[in-house]
PDB file of C-alpha atoms in Angstrom:
ATOM      1  CA  UNK C   1     -10.944 -16.823  -6.105  1.00  0.00           C
ATOM      2  CA  UNK C   2      -9.770 -13.578  -6.506  1.00  0.00           C
ATOM      3  CA  UNK C   3      -7.437 -11.521  -3.926  1.00  0.00           C
ATOM      4  CA  UNK C   4      -5.755  -8.267  -3.235  1.00  0.00           C
ATOM      5  CA  UNK C   5      -2.277  -8.357  -2.219  1.00  0.00           C
ATOM      6  CA  UNK C   6       0.442  -5.803  -1.823  1.00  0.00           C
ATOM      7  CA  UNK C   7       4.662  -5.706  -1.446  1.00  0.00           C
ATOM      8  CA  UNK C   8       7.036  -2.744  -0.796  1.00  0.00           C
ATOM      9  CA  UNK C   9      10.472  -2.534  -1.608  1.00  0.00           C
ATOM     10  CA  UNK C  10      12.892  -0.022  -0.105  1.00  0.00           C
ATOM     11  CA  UNK C  11      14.898   1.010  -3.137  1.00  0.00           C
ATOM     12  CA  UNK C  12      16.859   3.387  -0.887  1.00  0.00           C
ATOM     13  CA  UNK C  13      18.292   0.486   0.943  1.00  0.00           C
ATOM     14  CA  UNK C  14      17.807  -2.224  -1.601  1.00  0.00           C
ATOM     15  CA  UNK C  15      15.499  -4.516   0.888  1.00  0.00           C
ATOM     16  CA  UNK C  16      11.838  -5.230   1.608  1.00  0.00           C
ATOM     17  CA  UNK C  17      10.022  -2.566   3.495  1.00  0.00           C
ATOM     18  CA  UNK C  18       9.629  -4.729   6.649  1.00  0.00           C
ATOM     19  CA  UNK C  19       7.452  -2.981   9.146  1.00  0.00           C
ATOM     20  CA  UNK C  20       6.122  -0.221   6.895  1.00  0.00           C
ATOM     21  CA  UNK C  21       2.449   0.605   8.042  1.00  0.00           C
ATOM     22  CA  UNK C  22      -0.331   0.376   5.474  1.00  0.00           C
ATOM     23  CA  UNK C  23      -3.953   1.189   5.622  1.00  0.00           C
ATOM     24  CA  UNK C  24      -6.620   0.182   3.199  1.00  0.00           C
ATOM     25  CA  UNK C  25      -9.612   2.105   2.179  1.00  0.00           C
ATOM     26  CA  UNK C  26     -12.906   1.471  -0.188  1.00  0.00           C
ATOM     27  CA  UNK C  27     -13.711   4.584  -2.033  1.00  0.00           C
ATOM     28  CA  UNK C  28     -17.261   5.277  -2.492  1.00  0.00           C
ATOM     29  CA  UNK C  29     -19.761   8.414  -3.163  1.00  0.00           C
ATOM     30  CA  UNK C  30     -19.487   8.911   0.692  1.00  0.00           C
ATOM     31  CA  UNK C  31     -15.714   9.049   0.952  1.00  0.00           C
ATOM     32  CA  UNK C  32     -13.196   6.635   1.992  1.00  0.00           C
ATOM     33  CA  UNK C  33     -14.232   3.975   4.047  1.00  0.00           C
ATOM     34  CA  UNK C  34     -11.663   2.481   6.315  1.00  0.00           C
ATOM     35  CA  UNK C  35     -11.278  -1.355   5.995  1.00  0.00           C
ATOM     36  CA  UNK C  36      -7.838  -2.358   7.669  1.00  0.00           C
ATOM     37  CA  UNK C  37      -4.600  -1.282   8.865  1.00  0.00           C
ATOM     38  CA  UNK C  38      -1.398  -3.625   8.888  1.00  0.00           C
ATOM     39  CA  UNK C  39       2.540  -3.850   9.172  1.00  0.00           C
ATOM     40  CA  UNK C  40       4.364  -5.503   6.544  1.00  0.00           C
ATOM     41  CA  UNK C  41       6.374  -8.593   7.474  1.00  0.00           C
ATOM     42  CA  UNK C  42       9.931  -9.162   6.895  1.00  0.00           C
ATOM     43  CA  UNK C  43       9.538  -9.859   3.041  1.00  0.00           C
ATOM     44  CA  UNK C  44       7.706  -6.441   2.703  1.00  0.00           C
ATOM     45  CA  UNK C  45       4.405  -8.206   2.139  1.00  0.00           C
ATOM     46  CA  UNK C  46       1.157  -8.442   4.260  1.00  0.00           C
ATOM     47  CA  UNK C  47       0.832 -11.969   5.867  1.00  0.00           C
ATOM     48  CA  UNK C  48      -1.920 -12.752   3.810  1.00  0.00           C
ATOM     49  CA  UNK C  49      -4.577 -11.206   1.288  1.00  0.00           C
ATOM     50  CA  UNK C  50      -5.676  -7.580   2.094  1.00  0.00           C
ATOM     51  CA  UNK C  51      -9.060  -8.650   0.633  1.00  0.00           C
ATOM     52  CA  UNK C  52     -10.202 -12.189  -0.883  1.00  0.00           C
ATOM     53  CA  UNK C  53     -13.274 -13.974  -1.347  1.00  0.00           C
ATOM     54  CA  UNK C  54     -16.514 -12.221  -0.411  1.00  0.00           C
ATOM     55  CA  UNK C  55     -14.671  -9.324   0.772  1.00  0.00           C
ATOM     56  CA  UNK C  56     -12.964  -8.786  -2.419  1.00  0.00           C
ATOM     57  CA  UNK C  57     -15.730  -6.734  -4.380  1.00  0.00           C
ATOM     58  CA  UNK C  58     -15.509  -4.469  -7.673  1.00  0.00           C
ATOM     59  CA  UNK C  59     -14.978  -0.763  -6.880  1.00  0.00           C
ATOM     60  CA  UNK C  60     -12.445   1.804  -6.150  1.00  0.00           C
ATOM     61  CA  UNK C  61      -9.795   1.418  -3.502  1.00  0.00           C
ATOM     62  CA  UNK C  62      -6.975   3.150  -1.820  1.00  0.00           C
ATOM     63  CA  UNK C  63      -3.825   1.982   0.028  1.00  0.00           C
ATOM     64  CA  UNK C  64      -1.747   4.396   1.962  1.00  0.00           C
ATOM     65  CA  UNK C  65       1.650   3.584   2.606  1.00  0.00           C
ATOM     66  CA  UNK C  66       3.358   5.327   5.473  1.00  0.00           C
ATOM     67  CA  UNK C  67       6.589   6.017   3.796  1.00  0.00           C
ATOM     68  CA  UNK C  68       8.257   8.767   6.063  1.00  0.00           C
ATOM     69  CA  UNK C  69       7.468   7.055   9.351  1.00  0.00           C
ATOM     70  CA  UNK C  70       9.228   4.020   7.906  1.00  0.00           C
ATOM     71  CA  UNK C  71      12.392   5.547   6.843  1.00  0.00           C
ATOM     72  CA  UNK C  72      12.557   7.703  10.028  1.00  0.00           C
ATOM     73  CA  UNK C  73      12.284   4.503  12.086  1.00  0.00           C
ATOM     74  CA  UNK C  74      15.305   3.374  10.146  1.00  0.00           C
ATOM     75  CA  UNK C  75      17.336   6.399  11.240  1.00  0.00           C
ATOM     76  CA  UNK C  76      16.960   8.173   8.028  1.00  0.00           C
ATOM     77  CA  UNK C  77      17.369  11.880   8.364  1.00  0.00           C
ATOM     78  CA  UNK C  78      14.321  13.467   6.641  1.00  0.00           C
ATOM     79  CA  UNK C  79      13.498  17.189   6.396  1.00  0.00           C
ATOM     80  CA  UNK C  80      10.219  18.504   8.050  1.00  0.00           C
ATOM     81  CA  UNK C  81       8.009  18.163   6.239  1.00  0.00           C
ATOM     82  CA  UNK C  82       9.328  15.028   4.612  1.00  0.00           C
ATOM     83  CA  UNK C  83       8.940  15.498   0.741  1.00  0.00           C
ATOM     84  CA  UNK C  84       7.100  12.189   0.788  1.00  0.00           C
ATOM     85  CA  UNK C  85       5.044  11.295   3.959  1.00  0.00           C
ATOM     86  CA  UNK C  86       2.141   9.148   3.105  1.00  0.00           C
ATOM     87  CA  UNK C  87       1.959   7.668  -0.351  1.00  0.00           C
ATOM     88  CA  UNK C  88      -1.844   7.170  -1.555  1.00  0.00           C
ATOM     89  CA  UNK C  89      -2.519   4.703  -4.370  1.00  0.00           C
ATOM     90  CA  UNK C  90      -6.121   4.738  -5.653  1.00  0.00           C
ATOM     91  CA  UNK C  91      -7.053   1.984  -7.850  1.00  0.00           C
ATOM     92  CA  UNK C  92      -9.812  -0.075  -9.394  1.00  0.00           C
ATOM     93  CA  UNK C  93     -11.102  -3.758  -9.039  1.00  0.00           C
ATOM     94  CA  UNK C  94     -13.096  -4.516 -12.018  1.00  0.00           C
ATOM     95  CA  UNK C  95     -13.022  -8.226 -11.827  1.00  0.00           C
ATOM     96  CA  UNK C  96     -13.105  -9.788  -8.305  1.00  0.00           C
ATOM     97  CA  UNK C  97     -12.407 -13.307  -9.455  1.00  0.00           C
ATOM     98  CA  UNK C  98      -8.944 -11.962 -10.542  1.00  0.00           C
ATOM     99  CA  UNK C  99      -5.530 -11.367  -8.466  1.00  0.00           C
ATOM    100  CA  UNK C 100      -5.040  -7.639  -8.069  1.00  0.00           C
ATOM    101  CA  UNK C 101      -1.228  -7.292  -6.698  1.00  0.00           C
ATOM    102  CA  UNK C 102      -0.193  -3.476  -6.118  1.00  0.00           C
ATOM    103  CA  UNK C 103       3.347  -3.265  -5.301  1.00  0.00           C
ATOM    104  CA  UNK C 104       5.213  -0.027  -4.165  1.00  0.00           C
ATOM    105  CA  UNK C 105       8.686   0.705  -4.810  1.00  0.00           C
ATOM    106  CA  UNK C 106       9.663   3.491  -2.352  1.00  0.00           C
ATOM    107  CA  UNK C 107      12.787   5.902  -1.185  1.00  0.00           C
ATOM    108  CA  UNK C 108      12.199   9.136   0.465  1.00  0.00           C
ATOM    109  CA  UNK C 109      12.327  10.792  -2.868  1.00  0.00           C
ATOM    110  CA  UNK C 110      10.467   8.932  -5.030  1.00  0.00           C
ATOM    111  CA  UNK C 111       7.952   6.047  -5.630  1.00  0.00           C
ATOM    112  CA  UNK C 112       6.400   3.728  -8.526  1.00  0.00           C
ATOM    113  CA  UNK C 113       3.832   1.261  -8.705  1.00  0.00           C
ATOM    114  CA  UNK C 114       2.407  -1.153 -11.369  1.00  0.00           C
ATOM    115  CA  UNK C 115      -0.208  -3.780 -11.518  1.00  0.00           C
ATOM    116  CA  UNK C 116       1.769  -7.073 -10.546  1.00  0.00           C
ATOM    117  CA  UNK C 117       1.185 -10.486 -10.726  1.00  0.00           C
TER     118      UNK C 117
END
């Protein structure tokens, strides 16, 4: 059975991004449709799959990571506006029977992602 998961690592502090807020959307011709919001656990992960089973369908999706709010909550002084505020990652799911893992490595000044396992 396929599933969608995520994980965020705080590369500025060398730790999981515990407490970071994340939103998930499905993208279609009418625009983004909000599916859910969550806060990452102490390991920088969602407590379970973001989508799985019948809720995981082929299509385009967007994860939005609230990077600036996370770093500000840690006491990091950021300019206003922050260089990175929210980081949106648009990606496609072609095979709903596969595991799609979308990790984010983030600092106040940069980010990277890849399809994980």
